[in-house]
Amino acid sequence: EPEVTQTPSHQVTQMGQEVILRCVPISNHLYFYWYRQILGQKVEFLVSFYNNEISEKSEIFDDQFSVERPDGSNFTLKIRSTKLEDSAMYFCASCGTGVDTQYFGPGTRLTVL
Amino acid sequence: AQSVTQLGSHVSVSEGALVLLRCNYSSSVPPYLFWYVQYPNQGLQLLLKYTTGATLVKGINGFEAEFKKSETSFHLTKPSAHMSDAAEYFCAVIQGGGAAVNKLTFGGGTRVLVKP
């Protein structure tokens, strides 16, 4: 069964460093998302991406964040200068249509020291 | 703006007992509703969803949920809990109304503990 994959599973970085989180969505899906879950809190929407552009972003998704689909298969989230409060589990999701089921990857745990 | 409220951040049930997880939503247009489950150290897995049609929806692992528009609820039930049901459960909503691309808005989650 097709699945969404994410790498790395755990990333530790120093405050101020850049990180890139990688996702491989399900191959025939067209809509891509990033969510995050700070420990003990609810899952929050960050950004949605369709037709090679951002379709919606949350207040959390400021200028430090960017997304890219560089090669038609990978979908990346970049944080330019990480802060302590960026420590969270980051989930990638994809779906075939905008209102269909979103399939989630296993997540990347980001720890900022 | 839509929102989701899950009553009870933790629920403890005995093996074999009924599991009932409550979810209420607010949405300005008819929503699409989802329940996801998260096992320890894993991602989110879809349990079931409601989009249109029959208001009682059945999902995986014996779970079902009923959409009640008048009560703006989408409670999740399972008649008989199993030890493997221990996990965190999230109710989520997508705003319907024909929008092309929609984000999921999640409730706070309910952690289920199953006692032998």
PDB file of C-alpha atoms in Angstrom:
ATOM      1  CA  GLU A   1       0.000   0.000   0.000  1.00  0.00           C
ATOM      2  CA  PRO A   2       1.419   3.434  -0.911  1.00  0.00           C
ATOM      3  CA  GLU A   3       2.522   5.545   1.999  1.00  0.00           C
ATOM      4  CA  VAL A   4       3.998   8.921   2.798  1.00  0.00           C
ATOM      5  CA  THR A   5       7.595   8.764   3.978  1.00  0.00           C
ATOM      6  CA  GLN A   6       9.618  11.359   5.874  1.00  0.00           C
ATOM      7  CA  THR A   7      13.301  11.780   6.595  1.00  0.00           C
ATOM      8  CA  PRO A   8      14.990  12.080   8.951  1.00  0.00           C
ATOM      9  CA  SER A   9      12.943  10.576  11.755  1.00  0.00           C
ATOM     10  CA  HIS A  10      14.778  12.720  14.281  1.00  0.00           C
ATOM     11  CA  GLN A  11      16.793  15.895  13.722  1.00  0.00           C
ATOM     12  CA  VAL A  12      18.766  17.680  16.398  1.00  0.00           C
ATOM     13  CA  THR A  13      20.072  21.139  15.584  1.00  0.00           C
ATOM     14  CA  GLN A  14      21.494  24.221  17.236  1.00  0.00           C
ATOM     15  CA  MET A  15      19.443  27.383  17.507  1.00  0.00           C
ATOM     16  CA  GLY A  16      19.974  29.579  14.464  1.00  0.00           C
ATOM     17  CA  GLN A  17      20.854  26.736  12.130  1.00  0.00           C
ATOM     18  CA  GLU A  18      18.931  25.884   8.983  1.00  0.00           C
ATOM     19  CA  VAL A  19      17.108  22.572   8.729  1.00  0.00           C
ATOM     20  CA  ILE A  20      15.414  20.848   5.826  1.00  0.00           C
ATOM     21  CA  LEU A  21      12.773  18.250   6.495  1.00  0.00           C
ATOM     22  CA  ARG A  22      12.008  15.899   3.639  1.00  0.00           C
ATOM     23  CA  CYS A  23       8.849  14.129   2.596  1.00  0.00           C
ATOM     24  CA  VAL A  24       7.955  11.820  -0.259  1.00  0.00           C
ATOM     25  CA  PRO A  25       4.181  12.008  -0.782  1.00  0.00           C
ATOM     26  CA  ILE A  26       2.081   9.296  -2.370  1.00  0.00           C
ATOM     27  CA  SER A  27       2.971   9.330  -6.045  1.00  0.00           C
ATOM     28  CA  ASN A  28      -0.343  10.307  -7.699  1.00  0.00           C
ATOM     29  CA  HIS A  29      -1.355  12.846  -5.071  1.00  0.00           C
ATOM     30  CA  LEU A  30      -1.631  16.516  -5.959  1.00  0.00           C
ATOM     31  CA  TYR A  31      -2.076  18.285  -2.633  1.00  0.00           C
ATOM     32  CA  PHE A  32       0.618  18.485   0.011  1.00  0.00           C
ATOM     33  CA  TYR A  33       0.640  19.728   3.572  1.00  0.00           C
ATOM     34  CA  TRP A  34       2.879  20.290   6.535  1.00  0.00           C
ATOM     35  CA  TYR A  35       1.571  20.155  10.101  1.00  0.00           C
ATOM     36  CA  ARG A  36       3.375  20.298  13.400  1.00  0.00           C
ATOM     37  CA  GLN A  37       2.678  19.041  16.899  1.00  0.00           C
ATOM     38  CA  ILE A  38       4.485  20.620  19.816  1.00  0.00           C
ATOM     39  CA  LEU A  39       4.793  18.127  22.665  1.00  0.00           C
ATOM     40  CA  GLY A  40       1.527  17.903  24.568  1.00  0.00           C
ATOM     41  CA  GLN A  41      -0.333  20.215  22.202  1.00  0.00           C
ATOM     42  CA  LYS A  42      -2.688  19.747  19.297  1.00  0.00           C
ATOM     43  CA  VAL A  43      -1.668  19.151  15.716  1.00  0.00           C
ATOM     44  CA  GLU A  44      -1.472  22.505  13.906  1.00  0.00           C
ATOM     45  CA  PHE A  45      -1.636  23.299  10.221  1.00  0.00           C
ATOM     46  CA  LEU A  46       1.401  25.049   8.752  1.00  0.00           C
ATOM     47  CA  VAL A  47       1.004  25.174   4.988  1.00  0.00           C
ATOM     48  CA  SER A  48      -0.706  23.616   1.993  1.00  0.00           C
ATOM     49  CA  PHE A  49       0.817  23.331  -1.468  1.00  0.00           C
ATOM     50  CA  TYR A  50      -0.855  22.697  -4.789  1.00  0.00           C
ATOM     51  CA  ASN A  51       0.124  23.190  -8.412  1.00  0.00           C
ATOM     52  CA  ASN A  52       3.643  24.230  -7.400  1.00  0.00           C
ATOM     53  CA  GLU A  53       2.600  27.036  -5.137  1.00  0.00           C
ATOM     54  CA  ILE A  54       1.447  27.670  -1.599  1.00  0.00           C
ATOM     55  CA  SER A  55      -2.344  27.658  -1.438  1.00  0.00           C
ATOM     56  CA  GLU A  56      -2.708  28.516   2.239  1.00  0.00           C
ATOM     57  CA  LYS A  57      -0.436  29.137   5.201  1.00  0.00           C
ATOM     58  CA  SER A  58      -0.982  29.687   8.876  1.00  0.00           C
ATOM     59  CA  GLU A  59       0.300  32.482  11.097  1.00  0.00           C
ATOM     60  CA  ILE A  60       3.037  30.119  12.266  1.00  0.00           C
ATOM     61  CA  PHE A  61       4.427  29.887   8.737  1.00  0.00           C
ATOM     62  CA  ASP A  62       6.435  33.106   8.748  1.00  0.00           C
ATOM     63  CA  ASP A  63       9.392  34.204   6.632  1.00  0.00           C
ATOM     64  CA  GLN A  64      11.636  31.666   8.334  1.00  0.00           C
ATOM     65  CA  PHE A  65       9.703  28.839   6.720  1.00  0.00           C
ATOM     66  CA  SER A  66       9.613  27.791   3.092  1.00  0.00           C
ATOM     67  CA  VAL A  67       8.410  24.793   1.120  1.00  0.00           C
ATOM     68  CA  GLU A  68       9.518  23.351  -2.152  1.00  0.00           C
ATOM     69  CA  ARG A  69       8.781  20.475  -4.458  1.00  0.00           C
ATOM     70  CA  PRO A  70      12.136  20.392  -6.217  1.00  0.00           C
ATOM     71  CA  ASP A  71      11.908  17.300  -8.374  1.00  0.00           C
ATOM     72  CA  GLY A  72       8.300  16.155  -8.674  1.00  0.00           C
ATOM     73  CA  SER A  73       8.595  13.580  -5.927  1.00  0.00           C
ATOM     74  CA  ASN A  74      10.088  15.203  -2.825  1.00  0.00           C
ATOM     75  CA  PHE A  75       8.321  17.867  -0.793  1.00  0.00           C
ATOM     76  CA  THR A  76      10.533  19.785   1.619  1.00  0.00           C
ATOM     77  CA  LEU A  77      10.070  22.133   4.537  1.00  0.00           C
ATOM     78  CA  LYS A  78      12.963  24.472   5.283  1.00  0.00           C
ATOM     79  CA  ILE A  79      13.398  26.458   8.455  1.00  0.00           C
ATOM     80  CA  ARG A  80      16.087  29.073   7.822  1.00  0.00           C
ATOM     81  CA  SER A  81      17.088  29.994  11.358  1.00  0.00           C
ATOM     82  CA  THR A  82      15.668  27.651  13.935  1.00  0.00           C
ATOM     83  CA  LYS A  83      14.395  28.818  17.302  1.00  0.00           C
ATOM     84  CA  LEU A  84      13.894  26.845  20.482  1.00  0.00           C
ATOM     85  CA  GLU A  85      10.137  27.042  19.983  1.00  0.00           C
ATOM     86  CA  ASP A  86      10.418  25.261  16.632  1.00  0.00           C
ATOM     87  CA  SER A  87      11.039  22.034  18.530  1.00  0.00           C
ATOM     88  CA  ALA A  88       8.112  19.803  17.559  1.00  0.00           C
ATOM     89  CA  MET A  89       7.036  16.801  15.549  1.00  0.00           C
ATOM     90  CA  TYR A  90       6.541  17.805  11.925  1.00  0.00           C
ATOM     91  CA  PHE A  91       4.123  15.806   9.820  1.00  0.00           C
ATOM     92  CA  CYS A  92       3.844  15.784   6.069  1.00  0.00           C
ATOM     93  CA  ALA A  93       0.542  14.791   4.460  1.00  0.00           C
ATOM     94  CA  SER A  94      -0.750  14.356   0.942  1.00  0.00           C
ATOM     95  CA  CYS A  95      -4.080  13.734  -0.721  1.00  0.00           C
ATOM     96  CA  GLY A  96      -5.498  13.209  -4.150  1.00  0.00           C
ATOM     97  CA  THR A  97      -8.103  15.957  -3.997  1.00  0.00           C
ATOM     98  CA  GLY A  98      -8.364  18.973  -1.737  1.00  0.00           C
ATOM     99  CA  VAL A  99     -11.120  17.573   0.432  1.00  0.00           C
ATOM    100  CA  ASP A 100     -10.259  13.916   0.391  1.00  0.00           C
ATOM    101  CA  THR A 101      -8.440  11.923   3.049  1.00  0.00           C
ATOM    102  CA  GLN A 102      -5.032  13.277   3.927  1.00  0.00           C
ATOM    103  CA  TYR A 103      -2.442  10.560   4.401  1.00  0.00           C
ATOM    104  CA  PHE A 104       0.211  11.348   6.960  1.00  0.00           C
ATOM    105  CA  GLY A 105       3.837  10.395   7.163  1.00  0.00           C
ATOM    106  CA  PRO A 106       5.401   9.115  10.388  1.00  0.00           C
ATOM    107  CA  GLY A 107       6.794  12.527  11.251  1.00  0.00           C
ATOM    108  CA  THR A 108      10.180  14.121  11.915  1.00  0.00           C
ATOM    109  CA  ARG A 109      10.958  15.016  15.488  1.00  0.00           C
ATOM    110  CA  LEU A 110      12.900  18.284  15.453  1.00  0.00           C
ATOM    111  CA  THR A 111      14.841  19.215  18.565  1.00  0.00           C
ATOM    112  CA  VAL A 112      16.384  22.682  18.693  1.00  0.00           C
ATOM    113  CA  LEU A 113      19.050  23.167  21.365  1.00  0.00           C
TER     114      LEU A 113
ATOM    115  CA  ALA B   1     -13.311  29.864  11.245  1.00  0.00           C
ATOM    116  CA  GLN B   2     -13.794  26.252  12.155  1.00  0.00           C
ATOM    117  CA  SER B   3     -12.850  24.689  15.460  1.00  0.00           C
ATOM    118  CA  VAL B   4     -12.935  21.263  17.088  1.00  0.00           C
ATOM    119  CA  THR B   5     -13.393  20.419  20.746  1.00  0.00           C
ATOM    120  CA  GLN B   6     -12.687  17.024  22.213  1.00  0.00           C
ATOM    121  CA  LEU B   7     -14.098  16.504  25.683  1.00  0.00           C
ATOM    122  CA  GLY B   8     -11.613  14.765  27.923  1.00  0.00           C
ATOM    123  CA  SER B   9      -7.897  14.709  27.236  1.00  0.00           C
ATOM    124  CA  HIS B  10      -7.609  11.277  28.862  1.00  0.00           C
ATOM    125  CA  VAL B  11     -10.056   8.383  28.948  1.00  0.00           C
ATOM    126  CA  SER B  12      -9.551   5.119  30.818  1.00  0.00           C
ATOM    127  CA  VAL B  13     -11.630   2.071  29.890  1.00  0.00           C
ATOM    128  CA  SER B  14     -11.571  -1.572  30.864  1.00  0.00           C
ATOM    129  CA  GLU B  15     -10.876  -4.184  28.241  1.00  0.00           C
ATOM    130  CA  GLY B  16     -14.200  -5.229  26.753  1.00  0.00           C
ATOM    131  CA  ALA B  17     -16.000  -2.038  27.785  1.00  0.00           C
ATOM    132  CA  LEU B  18     -17.508   0.604  25.523  1.00  0.00           C
ATOM    133  CA  VAL B  19     -15.194   3.273  24.177  1.00  0.00           C
ATOM    134  CA  LEU B  20     -16.829   6.684  23.695  1.00  0.00           C
ATOM    135  CA  LEU B  21     -14.793   9.673  22.587  1.00  0.00           C
ATOM    136  CA  ARG B  22     -16.600  12.970  22.195  1.00  0.00           C
ATOM    137  CA  CYS B  23     -16.041  15.519  19.455  1.00  0.00           C
ATOM    138  CA  ASN B  24     -17.915  18.736  18.766  1.00  0.00           C
ATOM    139  CA  TYR B  25     -17.144  21.110  15.948  1.00  0.00           C
ATOM    140  CA  SER B  26     -18.059  24.533  14.736  1.00  0.00           C
ATOM    141  CA  SER B  27     -18.152  25.353  11.070  1.00  0.00           C
ATOM    142  CA  SER B  28     -19.957  27.926   8.978  1.00  0.00           C
ATOM    143  CA  VAL B  29     -20.654  25.408   6.209  1.00  0.00           C
ATOM    144  CA  PRO B  30     -21.267  21.661   6.296  1.00  0.00           C
ATOM    145  CA  PRO B  31     -17.973  20.101   7.261  1.00  0.00           C
ATOM    146  CA  TYR B  32     -16.090  16.992   6.369  1.00  0.00           C
ATOM    147  CA  LEU B  33     -15.194  15.172   9.586  1.00  0.00           C
ATOM    148  CA  PHE B  34     -12.388  12.766  10.374  1.00  0.00           C
ATOM    149  CA  TRP B  35     -11.058  10.666  13.204  1.00  0.00           C
ATOM    150  CA  TYR B  36      -7.368   9.855  13.218  1.00  0.00           C
ATOM    151  CA  VAL B  37      -5.466   7.582  15.604  1.00  0.00           C
ATOM    152  CA  GLN B  38      -1.852   8.007  16.661  1.00  0.00           C
ATOM    153  CA  TYR B  39      -0.049   5.061  18.204  1.00  0.00           C
ATOM    154  CA  PRO B  40       3.087   5.770  20.220  1.00  0.00           C
ATOM    155  CA  ASN B  41       5.939   7.055  18.083  1.00  0.00           C
ATOM    156  CA  GLN B  42       3.908   6.761  14.910  1.00  0.00           C
ATOM    157  CA  GLY B  43       2.130   9.100  12.516  1.00  0.00           C
ATOM    158  CA  LEU B  44      -1.576   9.754  12.165  1.00  0.00           C
ATOM    159  CA  GLN B  45      -3.708   6.992  10.696  1.00  0.00           C
ATOM    160  CA  LEU B  46      -7.225   7.552   9.410  1.00  0.00           C
ATOM    161  CA  LEU B  47      -9.887   5.663  11.367  1.00  0.00           C
ATOM    162  CA  LEU B  48     -12.945   6.923   9.522  1.00  0.00           C
ATOM    163  CA  LYS B  49     -14.451   9.948   7.824  1.00  0.00           C
ATOM    164  CA  TYR B  50     -17.764  11.579   7.060  1.00  0.00           C
ATOM    165  CA  THR B  51     -18.230  13.618   3.915  1.00  0.00           C
ATOM    166  CA  THR B  52     -21.822  13.196   2.723  1.00  0.00           C
ATOM    167  CA  GLY B  53     -24.551  10.575   2.817  1.00  0.00           C
ATOM    168  CA  ALA B  54     -25.114   8.145   5.656  1.00  0.00           C
ATOM    169  CA  THR B  55     -24.471   9.820   8.981  1.00  0.00           C
ATOM    170  CA  LEU B  56     -23.272   6.651  10.706  1.00  0.00           C
ATOM    171  CA  VAL B  57     -19.856   5.776   9.359  1.00  0.00           C
ATOM    172  CA  LYS B  58     -17.849   2.671  10.082  1.00  0.00           C
ATOM    173  CA  GLY B  59     -14.097   2.629  10.172  1.00  0.00           C
ATOM    174  CA  ILE B  60     -11.215   0.309  10.813  1.00  0.00           C
ATOM    175  CA  ASN B  61     -10.680  -1.755  13.949  1.00  0.00           C
ATOM    176  CA  GLY B  62     -14.394  -1.834  14.834  1.00  0.00           C
ATOM    177  CA  PHE B  63     -14.785   1.919  15.354  1.00  0.00           C
ATOM    178  CA  GLU B  64     -17.748   3.924  14.172  1.00  0.00           C
ATOM    179  CA  ALA B  65     -18.931   7.520  14.455  1.00  0.00           C
ATOM    180  CA  GLU B  66     -22.189   9.320  13.922  1.00  0.00           C
ATOM    181  CA  PHE B  67     -22.538  12.789  12.439  1.00  0.00           C
ATOM    182  CA  LYS B  68     -25.277  14.717  14.216  1.00  0.00           C
ATOM    183  CA  LYS B  69     -25.759  18.067  12.571  1.00  0.00           C
ATOM    184  CA  SER B  70     -28.240  19.341  15.167  1.00  0.00           C
ATOM    185  CA  GLU B  71     -25.720  18.684  17.927  1.00  0.00           C
ATOM    186  CA  THR B  72     -22.638  19.604  15.836  1.00  0.00           C
ATOM    187  CA  SER B  73     -21.099  16.378  17.052  1.00  0.00           C
ATOM    188  CA  PHE B  74     -19.119  13.477  15.637  1.00  0.00           C
ATOM    189  CA  HIS B  75     -18.564  11.134  18.565  1.00  0.00           C
ATOM    190  CA  LEU B  76     -16.432   8.011  18.118  1.00  0.00           C
ATOM    191  CA  THR B  77     -17.462   4.673  19.615  1.00  0.00           C
ATOM    192  CA  LYS B  78     -16.327   1.090  19.807  1.00  0.00           C
ATOM    193  CA  PRO B  79     -18.510  -1.476  21.554  1.00  0.00           C
ATOM    194  CA  SER B  80     -15.693  -3.479  23.134  1.00  0.00           C
ATOM    195  CA  ALA B  81     -12.238  -2.078  23.884  1.00  0.00           C
ATOM    196  CA  HIS B  82      -9.133  -4.083  23.143  1.00  0.00           C
ATOM    197  CA  MET B  83      -5.694  -3.552  24.622  1.00  0.00           C
ATOM    198  CA  SER B  84      -4.445  -2.577  21.166  1.00  0.00           C
ATOM    199  CA  ASP B  85      -6.820   0.422  21.173  1.00  0.00           C
ATOM    200  CA  ALA B  86      -4.533   2.264  23.576  1.00  0.00           C
ATOM    201  CA  ALA B  87      -3.500   5.330  21.578  1.00  0.00           C
ATOM    202  CA  GLU B  88      -4.295   8.997  21.079  1.00  0.00           C
ATOM    203  CA  TYR B  89      -7.340   9.863  19.012  1.00  0.00           C
ATOM    204  CA  PHE B  90      -7.837  13.082  17.118  1.00  0.00           C
ATOM    205  CA  CYS B  91     -11.022  14.493  15.696  1.00  0.00           C
ATOM    206  CA  ALA B  92     -10.514  16.829  12.750  1.00  0.00           C
ATOM    207  CA  VAL B  93     -12.581  18.884  10.359  1.00  0.00           C
ATOM    208  CA  ILE B  94     -12.213  20.230   6.852  1.00  0.00           C
ATOM    209  CA  GLN B  95     -14.509  23.018   5.893  1.00  0.00           C
ATOM    210  CA  GLY B  96     -16.765  21.889   3.063  1.00  0.00           C
ATOM    211  CA  GLY B  97     -18.628  24.162   0.735  1.00  0.00           C
ATOM    212  CA  GLY B  98     -16.662  23.414  -2.386  1.00  0.00           C
ATOM    213  CA  ALA B  99     -13.317  24.933  -1.485  1.00  0.00           C
ATOM    214  CA  ALA B 100     -10.542  23.462  -3.573  1.00  0.00           C
ATOM    215  CA  VAL B 101      -7.847  22.994  -1.001  1.00  0.00           C
ATOM    216  CA  ASN B 102      -8.499  22.558   2.642  1.00  0.00           C
ATOM    217  CA  LYS B 103      -6.488  22.294   5.808  1.00  0.00           C
ATOM    218  CA  LEU B 104      -7.403  19.963   8.628  1.00  0.00           C
ATOM    219  CA  THR B 105      -8.280  21.611  11.915  1.00  0.00           C
ATOM    220  CA  PHE B 106      -7.650  19.228  14.798  1.00  0.00           C
ATOM    221  CA  GLY B 107      -9.080  18.854  18.245  1.00  0.00           C
ATOM    222  CA  GLY B 108      -6.783  18.580  21.208  1.00  0.00           C
ATOM    223  CA  GLY B 109      -6.755  14.797  21.178  1.00  0.00           C
ATOM    224  CA  THR B 110      -7.931  12.175  23.647  1.00  0.00           C
ATOM    225  CA  ARG B 111      -5.489   9.643  25.027  1.00  0.00           C
ATOM    226  CA  VAL B 112      -7.112   6.260  25.641  1.00  0.00           C
ATOM    227  CA  LEU B 113      -5.804   3.896  28.276  1.00  0.00           C
ATOM    228  CA  VAL B 114      -7.160   0.346  28.283  1.00  0.00           C
ATOM    229  CA  LYS B 115      -7.042  -1.540  31.577  1.00  0.00           C
ATOM    230  CA  PRO B 116      -6.909  -5.340  31.610  1.00  0.00           C
TER     231      PRO B 116
END
